[in-house]
Structure formats: structure tokens, C-alpha cells
mmCIF file of C-alpha atoms and ligand atoms in Angstrom:
data_model
loop_
_atom_site.group_PDB
_atom_site.id
_atom_site.type_symbol
_atom_site.label_atom_id
_atom_site.label_comp_id
_atom_site.label_asym_id
_atom_site.label_seq_id
_atom_site.Cartn_x
_atom_site.Cartn_y
_atom_site.Cartn_z
ATOM 1 C CA MET A 1 261.771 236.778 132.363
ATOM 2 C CA LYS A 2 258.517 239.127 132.470
ATOM 3 C CA VAL A 3 255.487 237.911 133.504
ATOM 4 C CA LEU A 4 252.203 239.461 133.842
ATOM 5 C CA GLY A 5 249.955 238.351 136.573
ATOM 6 C CA ILE A 6 246.044 238.553 136.743
ATOM 7 C CA GLU A 7 244.160 238.056 139.829
ATOM 8 C CA SER A 8 240.039 237.701 139.883
ATOM 9 C CA THR A 9 239.171 235.168 142.876
ATOM 10 C CA ALA A 10 237.100 237.268 144.744
ATOM 11 C CA HIS A 11 236.562 240.970 145.657
ATOM 12 C CA THR A 12 239.762 242.206 144.111
ATOM 13 C CA PHE A 13 240.732 242.678 140.445
ATOM 14 C CA SER A 14 244.832 243.182 140.287
ATOM 15 C CA VAL A 15 247.430 242.944 137.526
ATOM 16 C CA GLY A 16 251.203 242.717 138.604
ATOM 17 C CA VAL A 17 254.401 242.627 136.374
ATOM 18 C CA VAL A 18 257.420 240.711 137.898
ATOM 19 C CA ASP A 19 260.803 240.141 136.483
ATOM 20 C CA GLY A 20 262.444 237.099 138.256
ATOM 21 C CA LYS A 21 262.224 237.776 141.853
ATOM 22 C CA LYS A 22 261.625 241.825 141.067
ATOM 23 C CA ILE A 23 258.170 243.184 141.563
ATOM 24 C CA LEU A 24 257.881 245.802 138.613
ATOM 25 C CA SER A 25 254.346 246.839 139.421
ATOM 26 C CA ASN A 26 251.206 245.342 141.739
ATOM 27 C CA VAL A 27 248.000 247.400 140.567
ATOM 28 C CA ILE A 28 244.988 246.213 142.914
ATOM 29 C CA ASP A 29 241.554 247.574 142.698
ATOM 30 C CA SER A 30 239.086 246.083 144.923
ATOM 31 C CA PHE A 31 235.228 246.068 145.202
ATOM 32 C CA THR A 32 233.999 247.822 148.185
ATOM 33 C CA THR A 33 230.356 248.797 149.464
ATOM 34 C CA LYS A 34 229.139 251.558 152.087
ATOM 35 C CA LYS A 35 226.094 249.376 153.047
ATOM 36 C CA GLY A 36 225.638 245.487 152.634
ATOM 37 C CA GLY A 37 227.772 242.678 151.497
ATOM 38 C CA ILE A 38 229.133 241.478 148.039
ATOM 39 C CA LYS A 39 227.410 239.975 145.280
ATOM 40 C CA PRO A 40 229.269 238.068 143.147
ATOM 41 C CA TYR A 41 227.442 239.621 140.005
ATOM 42 C CA ASP A 42 228.205 242.809 141.345
ATOM 43 C CA VAL A 43 231.842 242.119 142.039
ATOM 44 C CA ALA A 44 232.083 240.686 138.394
ATOM 45 C CA GLU A 45 230.744 244.001 136.901
ATOM 46 C CA HIS A 46 233.248 245.700 138.891
ATOM 47 C CA HIS A 47 236.148 243.505 137.395
ATOM 48 C CA THR A 48 234.897 244.039 133.845
ATOM 49 C CA LYS A 49 234.976 247.709 134.225
ATOM 50 C CA VAL A 50 238.106 247.986 135.716
ATOM 51 C CA CYS A 51 240.390 245.571 133.991
ATOM 52 C CA HIS A 52 241.694 247.549 131.201
ATOM 53 C CA GLU A 53 242.502 250.561 133.328
ATOM 54 C CA VAL A 54 244.266 248.320 135.877
ATOM 55 C CA LEU A 55 246.341 246.569 132.944
ATOM 56 C CA GLU A 56 247.432 249.832 131.721
ATOM 57 C CA LYS A 57 248.547 251.305 135.143
ATOM 58 C CA ALA A 58 250.237 248.220 135.777
ATOM 59 C CA LEU A 59 252.302 248.111 132.561
ATOM 60 C CA LYS A 60 252.941 252.065 132.957
ATOM 61 C CA GLU A 61 254.233 251.510 136.588
ATOM 62 C CA ALA A 62 256.553 248.746 135.334
ATOM 63 C CA LYS A 63 257.640 250.958 132.303
ATOM 64 C CA LEU A 64 256.848 248.275 129.751
ATOM 65 C CA SER A 65 254.384 247.658 126.898
ATOM 66 C CA MET A 66 252.601 244.162 126.037
ATOM 67 C CA LYS A 67 255.406 243.299 123.305
ATOM 68 C CA ASP A 68 258.014 243.071 126.558
ATOM 69 C CA ILE A 69 256.048 240.462 128.390
ATOM 70 C CA ASP A 70 256.855 237.211 128.031
ATOM 71 C CA LEU A 71 254.054 234.957 129.992
ATOM 72 C CA ILE A 72 250.722 235.649 130.961
ATOM 73 C CA ALA A 73 249.890 233.984 134.411
ATOM 74 C CA PHE A 74 246.066 234.093 136.143
ATOM 75 C CA SER A 75 244.447 232.666 138.929
ATOM 76 C CA GLN A 76 242.925 229.654 137.510
ATOM 77 C CA GLY A 77 241.060 228.991 140.983
ATOM 78 C CA PRO A 78 240.055 228.289 143.780
ATOM 79 C CA GLY A 79 237.270 231.052 144.078
ATOM 80 C CA LEU A 80 233.983 232.720 142.692
ATOM 81 C CA GLY A 81 233.072 231.337 139.323
ATOM 82 C CA HIS A 82 231.668 234.615 138.450
ATOM 83 C CA THR A 83 234.940 236.567 139.032
ATOM 84 C CA LEU A 84 237.488 233.907 138.168
ATOM 85 C CA ARG A 85 235.815 233.884 134.822
ATOM 86 C CA ILE A 86 236.502 237.627 134.065
ATOM 87 C CA GLY A 87 240.070 237.026 134.920
ATOM 88 C CA ALA A 88 240.406 233.860 132.864
ATOM 89 C CA PHE A 89 238.749 235.690 129.529
ATOM 90 C CA PHE A 90 240.950 238.581 130.109
ATOM 91 C CA ALA A 91 244.364 236.453 130.208
ATOM 92 C CA ARG A 92 243.125 234.451 127.222
ATOM 93 C CA SER A 93 241.994 237.494 125.495
ATOM 94 C CA LEU A 94 245.449 238.768 125.900
ATOM 95 C CA ALA A 95 247.354 235.746 125.441
ATOM 96 C CA LEU A 96 245.645 235.573 121.997
ATOM 97 C CA ARG A 97 245.942 239.111 120.734
ATOM 98 C CA PHE A 98 249.465 239.403 121.751
ATOM 99 C CA LYS A 99 250.498 235.720 121.024
ATOM 100 C CA LYS A 100 251.811 235.109 124.443
ATOM 101 C CA LYS A 101 252.457 232.003 126.480
ATOM 102 C CA ILE A 102 249.481 231.608 129.225
ATOM 103 C CA VAL A 103 249.724 229.426 132.752
ATOM 104 C CA GLY A 104 246.944 229.218 135.309
ATOM 105 C CA VAL A 105 248.133 228.985 138.729
ATOM 106 C CA ASN A 106 246.411 228.139 142.354
ATOM 107 C CA HIS A 107 245.553 231.084 144.429
ATOM 108 C CA CYS A 108 246.501 229.609 147.592
ATOM 109 C CA ILE A 109 249.769 228.406 146.705
ATOM 110 C CA ALA A 110 250.667 231.959 144.944
ATOM 111 C CA HIS A 111 249.963 233.301 148.607
ATOM 112 C CA LEU A 112 252.900 231.052 149.913
ATOM 113 C CA SER A 113 255.384 231.272 147.066
ATOM 114 C CA ILE A 114 255.330 235.479 147.422
ATOM 115 C CA GLY A 115 255.946 234.635 151.066
ATOM 116 C CA GLU A 116 258.846 232.627 150.562
ATOM 117 C CA LEU A 117 260.178 235.268 148.219
ATOM 118 C CA THR A 118 260.125 237.836 151.398
ATOM 119 C CA GLY A 119 262.530 235.540 153.209
ATOM 120 C CA ALA A 120 260.639 232.288 154.329
ATOM 121 C CA LYS A 121 262.331 228.788 153.460
ATOM 122 C CA ASP A 122 260.062 226.356 154.649
ATOM 123 C CA PRO A 123 257.015 227.733 156.326
ATOM 124 C CA VAL A 124 253.826 226.639 157.908
ATOM 125 C CA LEU A 125 251.283 229.387 156.217
ATOM 126 C CA LEU A 126 248.239 230.678 157.960
ATOM 127 C CA TYR A 127 246.139 231.903 155.212
ATOM 128 C CA ALA A 128 243.556 234.047 156.359
ATOM 129 C CA SER A 129 241.291 235.605 153.822
ATOM 130 C CA GLY A 130 237.779 236.235 152.877
ATOM 131 C CA VAL A 131 236.988 232.930 151.537
ATOM 132 C CA ASN A 132 239.769 230.927 152.663
ATOM 133 C CA THR A 133 240.967 229.871 155.951
ATOM 134 C CA GLN A 134 243.646 227.174 155.729
ATOM 135 C CA VAL A 135 246.982 226.208 157.560
ATOM 136 C CA ILE A 136 249.126 224.741 154.499
ATOM 137 C CA ALA A 137 252.571 223.421 154.422
ATOM 138 C CA TYR A 138 254.722 221.515 151.960
ATOM 139 C CA GLU A 139 255.376 218.111 153.188
ATOM 140 C CA GLY A 140 256.162 215.043 150.787
ATOM 141 C CA GLY A 141 255.892 216.460 147.393
ATOM 142 C CA LYS A 142 252.702 218.443 148.019
ATOM 143 C CA TYR A 143 251.299 221.299 149.563
ATOM 144 C CA ARG A 144 249.144 220.006 152.151
ATOM 145 C CA ILE A 145 246.386 221.484 154.126
ATOM 146 C CA PHE A 146 246.948 220.577 157.957
ATOM 147 C CA GLY A 147 243.593 222.856 159.028
ATOM 148 C CA GLU A 148 240.956 224.685 157.553
ATOM 149 C CA THR A 149 237.441 226.199 158.349
ATOM 150 C CA LEU A 150 234.910 223.519 158.722
ATOM 151 C CA ASP A 151 232.362 226.369 157.523
ATOM 152 C CA MET A 152 232.898 230.117 156.535
ATOM 153 C CA GLY A 153 236.514 231.624 155.864
ATOM 154 C CA VAL A 154 237.519 234.110 158.682
ATOM 155 C CA GLY A 155 237.374 237.072 156.505
ATOM 156 C CA ASN A 156 233.703 236.282 155.598
ATOM 157 C CA PHE A 157 232.960 235.741 159.083
ATOM 158 C CA LEU A 158 234.423 239.300 159.824
ATOM 159 C CA ASP A 159 232.799 240.651 157.046
ATOM 160 C CA SER A 160 229.356 238.943 158.123
ATOM 161 C CA VAL A 161 229.649 240.412 161.540
ATOM 162 C CA GLY A 162 230.288 243.853 159.922
ATOM 163 C CA ARG A 163 226.962 243.444 157.893
ATOM 164 C CA LEU A 164 225.097 242.758 161.214
ATOM 165 C CA MET A 165 226.632 246.082 162.532
ATOM 166 C CA ASP A 166 225.888 247.963 159.288
ATOM 167 C CA LEU A 167 229.620 248.567 158.573
ATOM 168 C CA GLY A 168 229.757 248.103 154.958
ATOM 169 C CA PHE A 169 232.071 245.761 153.190
ATOM 170 C CA PRO A 170 234.846 244.712 153.940
ATOM 171 C CA GLY A 171 233.999 244.607 157.592
ATOM 172 C CA GLY A 172 237.322 243.462 158.760
ATOM 173 C CA PRO A 173 239.280 246.567 158.730
ATOM 174 C CA LYS A 174 236.556 248.313 160.214
ATOM 175 C CA LEU A 175 236.062 245.870 163.384
ATOM 176 C CA GLU A 176 239.701 246.397 163.862
ATOM 177 C CA LYS A 177 239.113 250.082 164.553
ATOM 178 C CA LEU A 178 236.194 249.298 166.810
ATOM 179 C CA ALA A 179 238.094 246.919 168.387
ATOM 180 C CA LEU A 180 240.766 249.506 169.623
ATOM 181 C CA LYS A 181 237.833 251.204 171.724
ATOM 182 C CA GLY A 182 237.227 247.596 173.164
ATOM 183 C CA LYS A 183 237.641 247.506 177.146
ATOM 184 C CA LYS A 184 235.749 244.262 178.031
ATOM 185 C CA PHE A 185 236.233 240.870 177.052
ATOM 186 C CA ILE A 186 233.071 238.899 176.569
ATOM 187 C CA GLU A 187 233.473 235.081 176.470
ATOM 188 C CA MET A 188 232.493 233.580 173.404
ATOM 189 C CA PRO A 189 232.289 230.353 171.406
ATOM 190 C CA TYR A 190 235.777 229.100 170.997
ATOM 191 C CA VAL A 191 235.822 226.365 168.160
ATOM 192 C CA VAL A 192 238.921 224.344 167.537
ATOM 193 C CA LYS A 193 238.639 220.756 166.247
ATOM 194 C CA GLY A 194 242.081 219.070 166.127
ATOM 195 C CA MET A 195 243.772 221.446 163.410
ATOM 196 C CA ASP A 196 240.291 222.901 162.000
ATOM 197 C CA VAL A 197 238.121 225.872 163.260
ATOM 198 C CA SER A 198 234.861 226.958 162.921
ATOM 199 C CA PHE A 199 233.131 230.342 162.931
ATOM 200 C CA GLY A 200 229.211 229.399 162.584
ATOM 201 C CA GLY A 201 228.642 229.181 166.097
ATOM 202 C CA LEU A 202 230.482 232.263 166.881
ATOM 203 C CA TYR A 203 228.153 234.156 164.087
ATOM 204 C CA SER A 204 224.902 233.005 165.861
ATOM 205 C CA PHE A 205 226.282 233.930 168.969
ATOM 206 C CA VAL A 206 227.237 237.605 167.882
ATOM 207 C CA LYS A 207 223.851 237.943 166.163
ATOM 208 C CA ASN A 208 222.125 237.340 169.462
ATOM 209 C CA LYS A 209 224.374 239.720 171.486
ATOM 210 C CA LEU A 210 224.160 242.496 169.401
ATOM 211 C CA GLY A 211 222.634 245.399 170.975
ATOM 212 C CA LYS A 212 223.225 243.884 174.414
ATOM 213 C CA PHE A 213 227.062 244.628 174.413
ATOM 214 C CA ARG A 214 228.643 247.812 173.297
ATOM 215 C CA LYS A 215 229.887 247.298 169.843
ATOM 216 C CA GLU A 216 233.331 247.825 170.586
ATOM 217 C CA ASP A 217 233.778 245.198 173.036
ATOM 218 C CA LEU A 218 231.971 242.699 170.622
ATOM 219 C CA ALA A 219 234.624 243.534 168.119
ATOM 220 C CA TYR A 220 237.521 243.244 170.802
ATOM 221 C CA SER A 221 236.498 239.865 171.880
ATOM 222 C CA ILE A 222 235.474 238.605 168.519
ATOM 223 C CA GLN A 223 239.318 239.503 167.545
ATOM 224 C CA GLU A 224 240.978 238.098 170.663
ATOM 225 C CA THR A 225 238.791 234.960 170.206
ATOM 226 C CA ILE A 226 239.384 234.333 166.557
ATOM 227 C CA PHE A 227 242.917 235.042 166.234
ATOM 228 C CA ALA A 228 243.440 232.733 169.067
ATOM 229 C CA MET A 229 241.907 230.085 167.455
ATOM 230 C CA LEU A 230 243.681 230.574 164.295
ATOM 231 C CA LEU A 231 247.288 230.653 165.872
ATOM 232 C CA GLU A 232 246.339 227.542 168.327
ATOM 233 C CA VAL A 233 245.838 225.600 164.689
ATOM 234 C CA ALA A 234 248.521 226.936 163.103
ATOM 235 C CA GLU A 235 250.953 226.228 166.311
ATOM 236 C CA ARG A 236 249.641 222.793 166.419
ATOM 237 C CA ALA A 237 250.584 222.343 162.430
ATOM 238 C CA MET A 238 254.115 223.814 163.335
ATOM 239 C CA ALA A 239 254.806 221.045 166.145
ATOM 240 C CA HIS A 240 253.623 218.623 164.077
ATOM 241 C CA THR A 241 255.460 219.166 161.192
ATOM 242 C CA GLY A 242 258.516 220.279 163.286
ATOM 243 C CA LYS A 243 258.624 223.673 161.075
ATOM 244 C CA LYS A 244 260.331 226.670 162.652
ATOM 245 C CA GLU A 245 258.709 229.216 160.413
ATOM 246 C CA LEU A 246 255.266 230.944 160.358
ATOM 247 C CA LEU A 247 254.163 232.833 157.373
ATOM 248 C CA LEU A 248 250.980 234.852 157.325
ATOM 249 C CA GLY A 249 248.964 235.272 154.065
ATOM 250 C CA GLY A 250 245.513 236.623 153.397
ATOM 251 C CA GLY A 251 243.626 239.825 154.138
ATOM 252 C CA VAL A 252 242.943 239.115 157.395
ATOM 253 C CA ALA A 253 246.640 239.278 158.270
ATOM 254 C CA CYS A 254 246.730 242.951 157.776
ATOM 255 C CA ASN A 255 245.273 243.059 161.073
ATOM 256 C CA SER A 256 247.852 244.581 163.497
ATOM 257 C CA ARG A 257 246.244 242.366 166.672
ATOM 258 C CA PHE A 258 246.683 239.415 164.827
ATOM 259 C CA GLN A 259 249.989 240.088 163.609
ATOM 260 C CA GLU A 260 251.304 240.996 167.180
ATOM 261 C CA MET A 261 249.408 237.566 168.452
ATOM 262 C CA ALA A 262 251.414 235.733 165.714
ATOM 263 C CA GLN A 263 254.952 237.374 166.651
ATOM 264 C CA LYS A 264 254.309 236.209 170.112
ATOM 265 C CA MET A 265 253.399 232.887 169.615
ATOM 266 C CA CYS A 266 256.731 232.440 167.303
ATOM 267 C CA ALA A 267 258.771 234.121 169.905
ATOM 268 C CA GLU A 268 257.477 231.793 172.589
ATOM 269 C CA ARG A 269 258.312 228.681 170.574
ATOM 270 C CA LYS A 270 261.576 230.369 169.070
ATOM 271 C CA ALA A 271 260.045 230.218 165.429
ATOM 272 C CA LYS A 272 260.156 232.938 163.233
ATOM 273 C CA CYS A 273 257.268 234.691 161.835
ATOM 274 C CA PHE A 274 257.304 236.336 158.347
ATOM 275 C CA ILE A 275 254.724 238.850 157.278
ATOM 276 C CA PRO A 276 254.669 240.340 153.797
ATOM 277 C CA GLU A 277 253.937 243.725 153.171
ATOM 278 C CA LYS A 278 250.441 244.656 153.067
ATOM 279 C CA LYS A 279 250.100 244.454 149.167
ATOM 280 C CA LEU A 280 251.577 240.920 149.217
ATOM 281 C CA LEU A 281 249.286 239.957 152.163
ATOM 282 C CA ILE A 282 246.127 240.565 150.099
ATOM 283 C CA ASP A 283 245.291 239.359 146.824
ATOM 284 C CA ASN A 284 247.203 240.592 144.062
ATOM 285 C CA GLY A 285 248.428 240.083 140.520
ATOM 286 C CA ALA A 286 252.102 240.100 141.507
ATOM 287 C CA MET A 287 252.094 236.948 143.304
ATOM 288 C CA ILE A 288 249.993 235.204 140.715
ATOM 289 C CA GLY A 289 252.747 236.560 138.268
ATOM 290 C CA TYR A 290 255.875 234.991 140.353
ATOM 291 C CA GLN A 291 253.646 231.790 140.913
ATOM 292 C CA GLY A 292 253.272 231.532 137.121
ATOM 293 C CA LEU A 293 257.030 232.313 136.672
ATOM 294 C CA LEU A 294 257.920 229.379 138.995
ATOM 295 C CA GLU A 295 255.861 226.840 137.177
ATOM 296 C CA TYR A 296 256.670 227.919 133.730
ATOM 297 C CA LYS A 297 260.557 227.976 134.473
ATOM 298 C CA ALA A 298 260.084 224.506 135.544
ATOM 299 C CA GLY A 299 258.326 223.562 132.442
ATOM 300 C CA LYS A 300 254.752 223.830 132.786
ATOM 301 C CA ARG A 301 252.941 224.524 129.545
ATOM 302 C CA GLN A 302 249.127 224.944 128.893
ATOM 303 C CA LYS A 303 246.813 225.509 125.883
ATOM 304 C CA ILE A 304 244.033 228.010 125.701
ATOM 305 C CA SER A 305 242.070 224.847 126.471
ATOM 306 C CA ASP A 306 243.530 223.820 129.266
ATOM 307 C CA THR A 307 242.632 227.356 131.055
ATOM 308 C CA LYS A 308 239.374 226.739 132.032
ATOM 309 C CA ILE A 309 238.235 228.036 135.684
ATOM 310 C CA LYS A 310 238.632 225.765 138.573
ATOM 311 C CA PRO A 311 236.518 227.553 141.267
ATOM 312 C CA TYR A 312 236.844 224.400 143.939
ATOM 313 C CA TRP A 313 240.651 223.630 143.069
ATOM 314 C CA ARG A 314 242.079 222.149 146.257
ATOM 315 C CA THR A 315 245.460 223.195 147.492
ATOM 316 C CA ASP A 316 246.700 219.569 147.751
ATOM 317 C CA GLU A 317 245.735 218.546 144.124
ATOM 318 C CA VAL A 318 248.487 220.876 142.712
ATOM 319 C CA LYS A 319 251.161 219.245 140.787
ATOM 320 C CA VAL A 320 254.249 220.993 142.417
ATOM 321 C CA ASN A 321 256.856 220.982 139.565
ATOM 322 C CA TRP A 322 258.918 223.708 140.787
ATOM 323 C CA LYS A 323 260.431 222.416 144.149
HETATM 324 P P1 AMP B 1 241.649 238.832 150.893
HETATM 325 O O1 AMP B 1 240.591 237.821 150.529
HETATM 326 O O2 AMP B 1 242.591 237.827 151.102
HETATM 327 O O3 AMP B 1 241.710 239.797 149.944
HETATM 328 O O4 AMP B 1 240.962 239.336 152.184
HETATM 329 C C1 AMP B 1 239.873 239.966 152.335
HETATM 330 C C2 AMP B 1 239.533 239.942 153.540
HETATM 331 O O5 AMP B 1 240.368 240.473 154.731
HETATM 332 C C3 AMP B 1 238.307 240.509 153.869
HETATM 333 O O6 AMP B 1 237.488 239.520 154.337
HETATM 334 C C4 AMP B 1 238.386 241.683 154.885
HETATM 335 O O7 AMP B 1 237.565 241.975 155.783
HETATM 336 C C5 AMP B 1 239.747 241.094 155.543
HETATM 337 N N1 AMP B 1 240.726 242.275 156.356
HETATM 338 C C6 AMP B 1 241.305 243.329 155.474
HETATM 339 N N2 AMP B 1 242.051 244.069 156.364
HETATM 340 C C7 AMP B 1 241.682 243.425 157.641
HETATM 341 C C8 AMP B 1 241.978 243.905 158.900
HETATM 342 N N3 AMP B 1 242.730 244.916 158.915
HETATM 343 N N4 AMP B 1 241.533 243.252 159.766
HETATM 344 C C9 AMP B 1 240.683 242.155 159.841
HETATM 345 N N5 AMP B 1 240.388 241.817 158.401
HETATM 346 C C10 AMP B 1 240.782 242.409 157.219
HETATM 347 MG MG1 MG B 2 243.786 235.454 148.649
#
């Protein structure tokens, strides 16, 4: 069964094609800036501009045309209303024009399912992306959120710091480079409450310290602090659920230092650490296609009128029919 997956929850527009467990293509086009952050309106414009080209590339790479596609899946939420709407509109238009079935899927759970495709069987997902920061695991018939950020997502935090330092968007990868040249650890607010984390205080701290320390030392200390916070809550969720696998997901998980710390934590508790390849860690259409396939095969059907976007869709509200 060949599924076309469309992703548009935030700064990335992507179309991927999967055929069962095989990924035939996964074309990703992300909005970036040299200076300043992201404005939802500008990102929506970006997605509108690139959507047809991305679709064409994805079909070409998969060596298929629209007539070969059996199902269209799209990210129905959670995410930015402005950008979700572009993906949903595009998916509906294609479904109507080419008379295809359509299903909307939950973006966060798609990160988990694609991770399971890379070998994890029953993991705790540490999902560290721009908007979302959650610790998710399957228990009692549902994907449950064991911990999450109480304010901003870890990626948004890094991007905001990047903006303070005039690094452009996205700030995360640029801070990673700066951090490599960091020498001195600066003590910073470390905010973990049970299985939740918070970055607001840390952001104010960094804002106040700008100019007083080397940017490299700040970047290094920020990384050490936030990754330790994230891994502490993930480890607590692993201990609580008794699960022996950690899966990383989200753009922040592309960070080498984060990956290294995650592997170390897992080795210490004799757990396995799964890190999908970069194109599957970041927002991508292939994971949406794969999630759509799982749900469709398990019997999910949607009419066009059921495809309204859900910007605030919670992971634990999703009906799990495919497990
Ligand atoms: P996503 O929303 O999952 O596509 O992830 C996007 C977020 O990942 C942005 O906030 C980026 O700054 C962040 N990001 C991407 N690469 C890295 C990296 N190497 N280190 C830290 N953060 C990163
Ligand atoms: Mg994501």
C-alpha cells in the first residue's frame, strides 16, 4: 500500500511516500532566516510557495505518479494553525482531485511510530522539537504524556537564545557549533519538577548574562544544562514504566552532544537507545505517511468534513486502533 504523507505543523513542509515499511521518498523543505525568528504568516507563505515542487520531487524520487498512490495522510495537529491549514488544504485538494482516501494523523505519535520502524519495540520517546517537548510512552491502551515542558519547547528555547545572539533561525544547530568552542561551565537555573521541565527562567538568565560571558561558554553551558534536564525526566519515566528502551525524536535530537548523553544514560541503566537517522528525527512527510498507513490498515476512515485541523491536539487524546 502506497501512502503519500504531508507534513506542515511548523517551519517544515515535507512530502514523503511510503510503501508498507519501505520509505520511497522523503522530501523536506524548511523555512529559515539569516536574522530574526519565525512568524507564522511568513512560514505559511513559504509552505504555499514550495508545496507543489516538494510533491513533484517526492513522487519523482519514489518513481510514482499520483495514480499509484492509495492513500493521502497529513498532519492534522498539533501545530501552528497558519501552517497546518496549508497542509490540510493541500491534502484535501489532492484527495478530491485524484479521488483518494484521506486520513489526518497526530504529529507527535508519528515521531514515535517511525522510531519503532527503526527497531524500538516499546520505547519511552523523548520528543524534543521546536514547539513540543514531551516524554511519551504507550501504556494502558494509550500514548501517555509522562512529562513535558511547562512553558516553551526546548527547540523554541534554543531558537530564542539564537535570536538574542543574532544567529538567525534555527538557532539550535548554530548554538551546537558555538558550544564546541566552550571551555567554562557557567552554573544556570536547572528546572525539573517531577517529570516536567521549564525553560523560562533559564531564558531570562541567559538574557541577563549576555555580554558578561563568552557566547561559546554560554552555548556550552546551556547545552549541558538542558540536555541533563531532559534526560533526567526521560530516565525517570523509564524507571516509572519499567521500559528498557529510549527513543529520541524531534529536531533537537539531531544534536551530537544530546545523542552522546542519551546513549550514556541508557548504557548506565542497561537500556537500549534508538536514534533514527536525521531525516526521520526532524519533521518529515514519510513518518506522517507511515502513521497514516498504520491507522488506515487498522480501519480508520475519514470524510473530508473530518479533516479539520487540530492545533491543540493532545497526544493522550488519540484513539489508538493500530496496536
Ligand atoms: P522540529 O520542530 O522537530 O523540526 O525541530 C526543529 C528544532 O530543532 C528547532 O528549534 C532547531 O533549532 C532544533 N535543532 C535542529 N538541529 C539542532 C541541533 N543540531 N542542535 C540543537 N537543536 C537543533
Ligand atoms: Mg516534530
